Amino acid sequence: MRTTVGIIGAGPAGLLLARLLHRAGIDSVVLESHDRAYVEQRQRAGILEQGTVDVLHAAGAGERMDREGLNHDGIELRYARQRHRVDFPALTGGRSVMVYAQTEVCKDLIALQLKDGGPLLFEAEALAVEGADTDNPRVRFRHEGREDVLECEYVVGCDGFWGVARKAIPAELTKVFERTYPFSWLGILADVPPSHDELVYARHDRGFALLSMRSPSVSRLYLQVPEGTDAESWGDEEIWDELERRFETDDNWTLERGPITQKSVTPMRSYVHEPMRHGRLFLAGDAAHIVPPTGAKGLNLAVGDVVTFARALTHQKETGSAERLDAYSETCLRRVWQAERFSYDMTGLLHRAPDATPFEDRMQLARLERIAGSRAAETDLAEGYTGFAFG
């Protein structure tokens, strides 16, 4: 099998890249190790930056998102029983975000790819990337019980942290930057309408809490818990009681409860792999970088990567110049490090470390009061949350 771009991974990044290349007249093959049902049901991110929304529209994948997604013009910060709303459009010249789950993005892109895109092979396990530093890289993969080879001009690894793509870059050429955090998120899905019409980020002495949603009838909520927590060790009523404590305010706001349909624990880490390119192998998304979910940046960073690659390859096709492809890693990393900074700052602003001192508690409150009282500080948060420009 032969193609121009071999894409490993049919998450939102790999699927969007295939769509962008198709619209540019560049052929590709997508290899996905799981079956279609798994990809379409895998719960991940739910916040789309303005730039991601715009790209999905341009790719012809925005119709259902516009119909079913929830446009949000701000978030609410809670601390010391106070509430402060950050108005995105007023602070950013009209930018906002969209609540539309990654599962739904994948469903839309899969449908488009199967309708008029290139080959999309499910249950096709990539085994190795070979010849990354040659003009003809190859992906060895297993599909339908036999091994095969995908010959490419370029390979893009959208296969996550545990995938094979990054392993094809020689260790002596790489630098890794990482930070692990001493806490995790206990996340729930609940069949109850959201108790607020925008996301609520709460800093509390007992730990962080987040009120989010997946639809007008399904709530998504999170609690900061100790690292290594077992989700099933928390009873349903215990979770609701703790959420209620952490969202407490001085007004009459109440948290609506409902049946919990899913529980999971998400560890918190920051990770960047440099470079994001080796020869004709390009890394995108979690294969190259991970952010703590506080800043809602993971999916959006992956979108930025594949947009940068698609634009660079299209530029080469149209002009013959490989300048933008050669600059891929540097271009992406500028945005990646800004998103890492933002996510790190948001995590430190809102989470209470296990060994936090009274001084550190007061510093958090002082930073939150600065955001609430300074348009400049508030604007910096709003600009970061709604997204940094694609390279």
Short mmCIF file of C-alpha atoms in Angstrom, two decimals:
data_model
loop_
_atom_site.label_atom_id
_atom_site.label_comp_id
_atom_site.label_asym_id
_atom_site.label_seq_id
_atom_site.Cartn_x
_atom_site.Cartn_y
_atom_site.Cartn_z
CA MET A 1 0.00 0.00 0.00
CA ARG A 2 1.32 3.44 -0.89
CA THR A 3 0.23 7.01 -0.13
CA THR A 4 1.58 10.51 0.24
CA VAL A 5 0.91 10.91 3.98
CA GLY A 6 0.61 8.00 6.37
CA ILE A 7 -1.35 9.05 9.46
CA ILE A 8 -1.10 6.92 12.59
CA GLY A 9 -4.12 7.37 14.84
CA ALA A 10 -7.76 8.22 14.17
CA GLY A 11 -8.34 10.57 17.05
CA PRO A 12 -9.48 14.10 16.25
CA ALA A 13 -5.98 15.15 15.14
CA GLY A 14 -5.44 12.31 12.68
CA LEU A 15 -8.96 12.52 11.30
CA LEU A 16 -8.83 16.29 10.90
CA LEU A 17 -5.45 16.08 9.18
CA ALA A 18 -6.84 13.55 6.70
CA ARG A 19 -9.75 15.89 6.00
CA LEU A 20 -7.52 18.94 5.51
CA LEU A 21 -5.23 17.01 3.15
CA HIS A 22 -8.19 15.67 1.19
CA ARG A 23 -9.50 19.17 0.61
CA ALA A 24 -6.02 20.20 -0.54
CA GLY A 25 -5.87 17.34 -3.05
CA ILE A 26 -3.25 15.36 -1.09
CA ASP A 27 -3.89 11.66 -0.52
CA SER A 28 -3.47 9.93 2.83
CA VAL A 29 -4.15 6.68 4.67
CA VAL A 30 -5.23 6.62 8.33
CA LEU A 31 -4.29 3.64 10.53
CA GLU A 32 -6.21 3.23 13.80
CA SER A 33 -5.48 0.38 16.22
CA HIS A 34 -8.97 0.35 17.80
CA ASP A 35 -12.36 -0.31 16.26
CA ARG A 36 -14.72 2.45 15.17
CA ALA A 37 -17.00 2.09 18.20
CA TYR A 38 -14.10 2.67 20.58
CA VAL A 39 -12.98 5.83 18.80
CA GLU A 40 -16.51 7.21 18.73
CA GLN A 41 -17.12 6.50 22.43
CA ARG A 42 -13.77 7.46 23.97
CA GLN A 43 -14.46 10.28 26.46
CA ARG A 44 -11.85 13.03 26.31
CA ALA A 45 -11.86 16.80 25.84
CA GLY A 46 -14.96 18.89 25.42
CA ILE A 47 -13.82 22.52 24.98
CA LEU A 48 -13.01 23.78 21.48
CA GLU A 49 -11.09 27.04 21.14
CA GLN A 50 -12.21 29.66 18.65
CA GLY A 51 -9.45 28.61 16.24
CA THR A 52 -10.49 24.94 16.40
CA VAL A 53 -14.11 25.85 15.71
CA ASP A 54 -13.02 27.93 12.72
CA VAL A 55 -10.90 25.10 11.31
CA LEU A 56 -13.73 22.57 11.64
CA HIS A 57 -16.00 24.96 9.76
CA ALA A 58 -13.41 25.41 7.02
CA ALA A 59 -13.02 21.64 6.76
CA GLY A 60 -16.75 21.15 6.23
CA ALA A 61 -17.18 19.50 9.63
CA GLY A 62 -19.14 22.19 11.44
CA GLU A 63 -22.78 21.51 10.61
CA ARG A 64 -23.69 19.27 13.56
CA MET A 65 -21.34 21.18 15.87
CA ASP A 66 -23.26 24.39 15.12
CA ARG A 67 -26.55 22.62 15.76
CA GLU A 68 -25.68 20.69 18.93
CA GLY A 69 -22.62 22.42 20.40
CA LEU A 70 -22.90 24.98 23.18
CA ASN A 71 -21.24 28.32 22.49
CA HIS A 72 -19.74 29.83 25.65
CA ASP A 73 -18.78 33.47 26.02
CA GLY A 74 -17.06 33.10 29.38
CA ILE A 75 -16.22 31.10 32.48
CA GLU A 76 -16.86 31.69 36.15
CA LEU A 77 -14.15 31.70 38.80
CA ARG A 78 -15.11 30.85 42.38
CA TYR A 79 -12.99 31.43 45.45
CA ALA A 80 -13.66 32.34 49.09
CA ARG A 81 -17.40 31.89 48.40
CA GLN A 82 -17.24 34.63 45.74
CA ARG A 83 -18.13 34.47 42.03
CA HIS A 84 -16.44 36.29 39.17
CA ARG A 85 -17.34 35.92 35.50
CA VAL A 86 -14.67 36.33 32.80
CA ASP A 87 -16.32 37.76 29.64
CA PHE A 88 -14.35 36.38 26.68
CA PRO A 89 -15.75 38.43 23.77
CA ALA A 90 -15.42 41.71 25.66
CA LEU A 91 -11.78 40.98 26.48
CA THR A 92 -10.59 39.32 23.25
CA GLY A 93 -12.32 41.21 20.46
CA GLY A 94 -15.17 38.74 20.09
CA ARG A 95 -13.55 35.33 20.64
CA SER A 96 -15.36 32.54 22.49
CA VAL A 97 -15.22 28.75 22.95
CA MET A 98 -17.51 25.85 22.08
CA VAL A 99 -18.55 22.94 24.28
CA TYR A 100 -18.64 19.98 21.89
CA ALA A 101 -17.24 16.65 22.99
CA GLN A 102 -14.25 15.02 21.30
CA THR A 103 -16.40 11.95 20.68
CA GLU A 104 -18.75 14.05 18.57
CA VAL A 105 -15.87 15.65 16.63
CA CYS A 106 -14.59 12.15 15.84
CA LYS A 107 -18.01 10.96 14.71
CA ASP A 108 -18.34 13.90 12.32
CA LEU A 109 -14.86 13.48 10.86
CA ILE A 110 -15.16 9.70 10.52
CA ALA A 111 -18.42 10.10 8.60
CA LEU A 112 -16.78 12.59 6.22
CA GLN A 113 -13.69 10.45 5.75
CA LEU A 114 -15.69 7.32 4.95
CA LYS A 115 -17.93 9.27 2.60
CA ASP A 116 -15.35 10.93 0.39
CA GLY A 117 -11.87 10.76 1.96
CA GLY A 118 -8.97 8.35 1.65
CA PRO A 119 -8.64 4.94 3.31
CA LEU A 120 -9.40 4.80 7.04
CA LEU A 121 -8.44 1.42 8.48
CA PHE A 122 -9.76 0.49 11.90
CA GLU A 123 -8.14 -2.29 13.93
CA ALA A 124 -4.92 -1.57 12.05
CA GLU A 125 -2.14 -1.61 14.63
CA ALA A 126 0.98 0.36 13.72
CA LEU A 127 4.00 -1.71 14.72
CA ALA A 128 6.88 0.59 13.75
CA VAL A 129 7.91 3.58 11.67
CA GLU A 130 10.95 2.76 9.55
CA GLY A 131 13.19 4.95 7.45
CA ALA A 132 12.02 8.22 8.99
CA ASP A 133 15.24 9.92 7.88
CA THR A 134 14.89 8.77 4.26
CA ASP A 135 12.74 10.02 1.37
CA ASN A 136 10.51 6.94 1.66
CA PRO A 137 9.43 6.27 5.26
CA ARG A 138 7.34 3.19 5.93
CA VAL A 139 4.82 2.17 8.56
CA ARG A 140 4.66 -1.51 9.39
CA PHE A 141 1.20 -2.43 10.64
CA ARG A 142 -1.04 -5.41 11.38
CA HIS A 143 -4.53 -5.53 9.90
CA GLU A 144 -7.00 -8.40 9.60
CA GLY A 145 -4.52 -10.85 11.03
CA ARG A 146 -1.57 -10.14 8.75
CA GLU A 147 1.32 -7.72 8.61
CA ASP A 148 1.49 -5.11 5.86
CA VAL A 149 3.56 -2.06 4.97
CA LEU A 150 2.35 1.46 4.20
CA GLU A 151 4.89 3.27 2.04
CA CYS A 152 4.71 7.05 2.35
CA GLU A 153 6.38 10.30 1.49
CA TYR A 154 5.59 11.57 4.99
CA VAL A 155 4.40 10.01 8.25
CA VAL A 156 2.45 11.94 10.89
CA GLY A 157 2.22 10.32 14.30
CA CYS A 158 -1.11 11.21 15.94
CA ASP A 159 -0.95 8.04 18.03
CA GLY A 160 -0.71 9.46 21.52
CA PHE A 161 1.86 9.17 24.26
CA TRP A 162 2.09 5.37 24.08
CA GLY A 163 2.24 5.12 20.29
CA VAL A 164 5.09 3.97 18.08
CA ALA A 165 5.78 7.20 16.19
CA ARG A 166 7.81 8.98 18.84
CA LYS A 167 9.92 5.85 19.38
CA ALA A 168 11.25 6.21 15.83
CA ILE A 169 13.14 9.38 16.80
CA PRO A 170 16.63 8.49 18.08
CA ALA A 171 16.95 9.10 21.81
CA GLU A 172 20.20 11.00 21.36
CA LEU A 173 18.36 13.63 19.28
CA THR A 174 15.59 14.29 21.77
CA LYS A 175 14.97 16.43 24.82
CA VAL A 176 12.11 15.74 27.21
CA PHE A 177 10.60 18.29 29.59
CA GLU A 178 8.04 17.08 32.10
CA ARG A 179 6.33 17.73 35.39
CA THR A 180 4.01 15.42 37.30
CA TYR A 181 1.52 16.80 39.81
CA PRO A 182 0.71 15.31 43.25
CA PHE A 183 -3.02 15.19 42.56
CA SER A 184 -5.51 13.92 39.99
CA TRP A 185 -9.03 14.66 38.79
CA LEU A 186 -11.98 12.45 39.70
CA GLY A 187 -14.39 13.02 36.81
CA ILE A 188 -18.04 12.06 36.53
CA LEU A 189 -20.72 12.10 33.87
CA ALA A 190 -24.21 12.61 35.27
CA ASP A 191 -27.66 12.59 33.71
CA VAL A 192 -28.66 15.99 35.04
CA PRO A 193 -28.83 19.41 33.35
CA PRO A 194 -25.79 21.57 34.15
CA SER A 195 -26.26 23.74 37.24
CA HIS A 196 -24.72 26.73 35.46
CA ASP A 197 -24.79 27.79 31.83
CA GLU A 198 -20.99 28.25 31.64
CA LEU A 199 -18.02 26.38 33.10
CA VAL A 200 -17.25 27.06 36.75
CA TYR A 201 -13.66 26.80 38.03
CA ALA A 202 -13.59 26.67 41.82
CA ARG A 203 -10.60 27.15 44.11
CA HIS A 204 -11.39 25.80 47.59
CA ASP A 205 -9.35 24.94 50.68
CA ARG A 206 -10.47 21.31 50.22
CA GLY A 207 -9.24 21.29 46.60
CA PHE A 208 -10.22 22.28 43.09
CA ALA A 209 -13.59 21.55 41.44
CA LEU A 210 -14.87 22.08 37.91
CA LEU A 211 -18.44 22.23 36.69
CA SER A 212 -18.66 21.45 32.98
CA MET A 213 -21.15 19.80 30.64
CA ARG A 214 -21.51 17.62 27.57
CA SER A 215 -25.00 18.71 26.55
CA PRO A 216 -28.03 20.57 27.96
CA SER A 217 -29.01 17.36 29.75
CA VAL A 218 -25.61 15.84 30.70
CA SER A 219 -23.22 17.32 33.26
CA ARG A 220 -19.48 16.70 33.45
CA LEU A 221 -17.89 17.51 36.81
CA TYR A 222 -14.46 17.07 38.37
CA LEU A 223 -12.91 16.99 41.84
CA GLN A 224 -9.25 17.32 42.75
CA VAL A 225 -8.28 14.09 44.54
CA PRO A 226 -4.97 12.62 45.77
CA GLU A 227 -2.73 11.01 43.18
CA GLY A 228 -3.47 7.29 42.84
CA THR A 229 -7.14 7.57 43.87
CA ASP A 230 -9.44 4.73 42.79
CA ALA A 231 -12.61 6.20 41.26
CA GLU A 232 -14.76 3.46 42.75
CA SER A 233 -13.61 4.34 46.26
CA TRP A 234 -15.91 7.37 46.07
CA GLY A 235 -19.63 6.79 46.54
CA ASP A 236 -22.08 8.77 44.43
CA GLU A 237 -23.53 10.80 47.29
CA GLU A 238 -20.04 11.40 48.67
CA ILE A 239 -19.05 12.91 45.32
CA TRP A 240 -22.10 15.19 45.19
CA ASP A 241 -21.57 16.28 48.81
CA GLU A 242 -17.94 17.20 48.09
CA LEU A 243 -18.82 19.05 44.90
CA GLU A 244 -21.43 21.01 46.81
CA ARG A 245 -18.87 22.05 49.41
CA ARG A 246 -16.32 23.21 46.87
CA PHE A 247 -18.80 25.20 44.79
CA GLU A 248 -20.33 26.95 47.81
CA THR A 249 -21.11 30.67 47.44
CA ASP A 250 -22.68 33.42 49.52
CA ASP A 251 -25.74 33.69 47.27
CA ASN A 252 -28.53 31.20 46.61
CA TRP A 253 -26.77 29.13 43.92
CA THR A 254 -27.45 25.40 44.19
CA LEU A 255 -25.89 22.31 42.63
CA GLU A 256 -28.39 19.99 40.97
CA ARG A 257 -27.82 16.27 41.53
CA GLY A 258 -28.60 13.34 39.27
CA PRO A 259 -27.62 9.75 38.41
CA ILE A 260 -23.87 9.31 37.88
CA THR A 261 -23.27 7.20 34.76
CA GLN A 262 -19.48 7.19 34.63
CA LYS A 263 -16.51 7.75 36.96
CA SER A 264 -12.84 8.02 36.04
CA VAL A 265 -9.59 9.39 37.41
CA THR A 266 -7.26 11.52 35.28
CA PRO A 267 -3.64 11.94 36.38
CA MET A 268 -2.09 15.37 35.92
CA ARG A 269 1.15 15.95 34.05
CA SER A 270 2.96 18.37 31.76
CA TYR A 271 5.17 16.89 29.03
CA VAL A 272 6.96 18.18 25.93
CA HIS A 273 9.10 16.19 23.52
CA GLU A 274 11.55 18.13 21.35
CA PRO A 275 11.89 18.03 18.41
CA MET A 276 8.46 17.29 16.95
CA ARG A 277 10.00 16.26 13.63
CA HIS A 278 12.69 13.81 12.51
CA GLY A 279 13.30 13.59 8.79
CA ARG A 280 9.92 12.88 7.24
CA LEU A 281 8.27 11.86 10.50
CA PHE A 282 6.15 14.52 12.22
CA LEU A 283 4.62 14.23 15.69
CA ALA A 284 1.26 15.77 16.57
CA GLY A 285 -0.87 15.97 19.69
CA ASP A 286 -0.17 13.74 22.70
CA ALA A 287 2.64 12.01 20.82
CA ALA A 288 4.64 15.20 21.38
CA HIS A 289 3.07 17.04 24.31
CA ILE A 290 0.65 16.68 27.20
CA VAL A 291 -0.90 19.40 29.35
CA PRO A 292 -2.89 19.19 32.57
CA PRO A 293 -6.57 19.54 31.63
CA THR A 294 -7.14 22.72 33.67
CA GLY A 295 -6.55 24.96 30.66
CA ALA A 296 -8.63 22.89 28.17
CA LYS A 297 -5.70 22.83 25.76
CA GLY A 298 -4.97 19.19 24.80
CA LEU A 299 -7.30 18.69 21.84
CA ASN A 300 -6.78 22.24 20.65
CA LEU A 301 -3.00 21.88 20.65
CA ALA A 302 -3.31 18.75 18.51
CA VAL A 303 -5.50 20.67 16.06
CA GLY A 304 -2.87 23.41 15.88
CA ASP A 305 -0.21 20.82 15.03
CA VAL A 306 -2.07 19.22 12.14
CA VAL A 307 -3.18 22.58 10.76
CA THR A 308 0.46 23.65 10.73
CA PHE A 309 1.49 20.45 8.93
CA ALA A 310 -1.33 20.62 6.38
CA ARG A 311 -0.56 24.25 5.57
CA ALA A 312 3.15 23.49 5.23
CA LEU A 313 2.62 20.51 2.92
CA THR A 314 0.09 22.44 0.83
CA HIS A 315 2.61 25.28 0.55
CA GLN A 316 5.23 22.84 -0.70
CA LYS A 317 2.80 21.38 -3.22
CA GLU A 318 1.94 24.83 -4.56
CA THR A 319 5.39 26.45 -4.50
CA GLY A 320 7.93 23.65 -4.35
CA SER A 321 9.39 25.14 -1.15
CA ALA A 322 9.93 22.91 1.89
CA GLU A 323 10.66 25.90 4.12
CA ARG A 324 7.48 25.58 6.15
CA LEU A 325 7.84 21.82 6.56
CA ASP A 326 11.40 22.33 7.76
CA ALA A 327 10.12 24.84 10.33
CA TYR A 328 7.29 22.55 11.55
CA SER A 329 8.78 21.68 14.94
CA GLU A 330 9.87 25.21 15.77
CA THR A 331 6.52 26.66 14.65
CA CYS A 332 4.46 24.21 16.68
CA LEU A 333 6.63 24.43 19.78
CA ARG A 334 6.12 28.18 20.10
CA ARG A 335 2.40 27.57 20.53
CA VAL A 336 2.92 24.42 22.60
CA TRP A 337 5.04 26.20 25.20
CA GLN A 338 2.54 29.05 25.52
CA ALA A 339 -0.21 26.50 26.10
CA GLU A 340 1.99 24.62 28.58
CA ARG A 341 2.57 27.90 30.44
CA PHE A 342 -1.12 28.74 30.49
CA SER A 343 -2.14 25.26 31.69
CA TYR A 344 0.58 25.27 34.35
CA ASP A 345 -0.53 28.69 35.58
CA MET A 346 -4.21 27.69 35.69
CA THR A 347 -3.35 24.50 37.56
CA GLY A 348 -1.27 26.37 40.13
CA LEU A 349 -3.91 29.07 40.49
CA LEU A 350 -6.77 26.72 41.32
CA HIS A 351 -5.41 23.51 42.87
CA ARG A 352 -4.29 23.16 46.46
CA ALA A 353 -1.03 21.24 46.85
CA PRO A 354 -1.05 18.52 49.55
CA ASP A 355 1.64 20.41 51.47
CA ALA A 356 0.31 23.92 50.82
CA THR A 357 1.13 26.49 53.49
CA PRO A 358 -1.11 29.36 54.67
CA PHE A 359 1.16 31.73 52.72
CA GLU A 360 0.59 29.79 49.50
CA ASP A 361 -3.17 29.76 50.13
CA ARG A 362 -3.17 33.54 50.47
CA MET A 363 -1.08 33.90 47.32
CA GLN A 364 -3.68 31.95 45.34
CA LEU A 365 -6.45 34.17 46.65
CA ALA A 366 -4.42 37.30 45.87
CA ARG A 367 -3.91 36.12 42.27
CA LEU A 368 -7.63 35.43 41.86
CA GLU A 369 -8.49 38.84 43.31
CA ARG A 370 -6.04 40.41 40.85
CA ILE A 371 -7.82 38.73 37.93
CA ALA A 372 -11.20 39.88 39.24
CA GLY A 373 -9.97 43.43 39.78
CA SER A 374 -7.66 44.04 36.83
CA ARG A 375 -8.79 44.14 33.21
CA ALA A 376 -5.21 43.47 32.09
CA ALA A 377 -4.93 40.31 34.22
CA GLU A 378 -8.41 39.19 33.18
CA THR A 379 -7.57 39.77 29.51
CA ASP A 380 -4.46 37.61 29.76
CA LEU A 381 -6.57 34.73 31.09
CA ALA A 382 -9.26 35.22 28.44
CA GLU A 383 -6.73 35.34 25.60
CA GLY A 384 -5.06 32.18 26.81
CA TYR A 385 -8.31 30.30 27.33
CA THR A 386 -9.80 31.15 23.92
CA GLY A 387 -6.58 30.09 22.24
CA PHE A 388 -3.24 31.09 20.78
CA ALA A 389 -2.92 31.65 17.04
CA PHE A 390 -1.99 28.68 14.85
CA GLY A 391 1.46 28.91 13.31
#
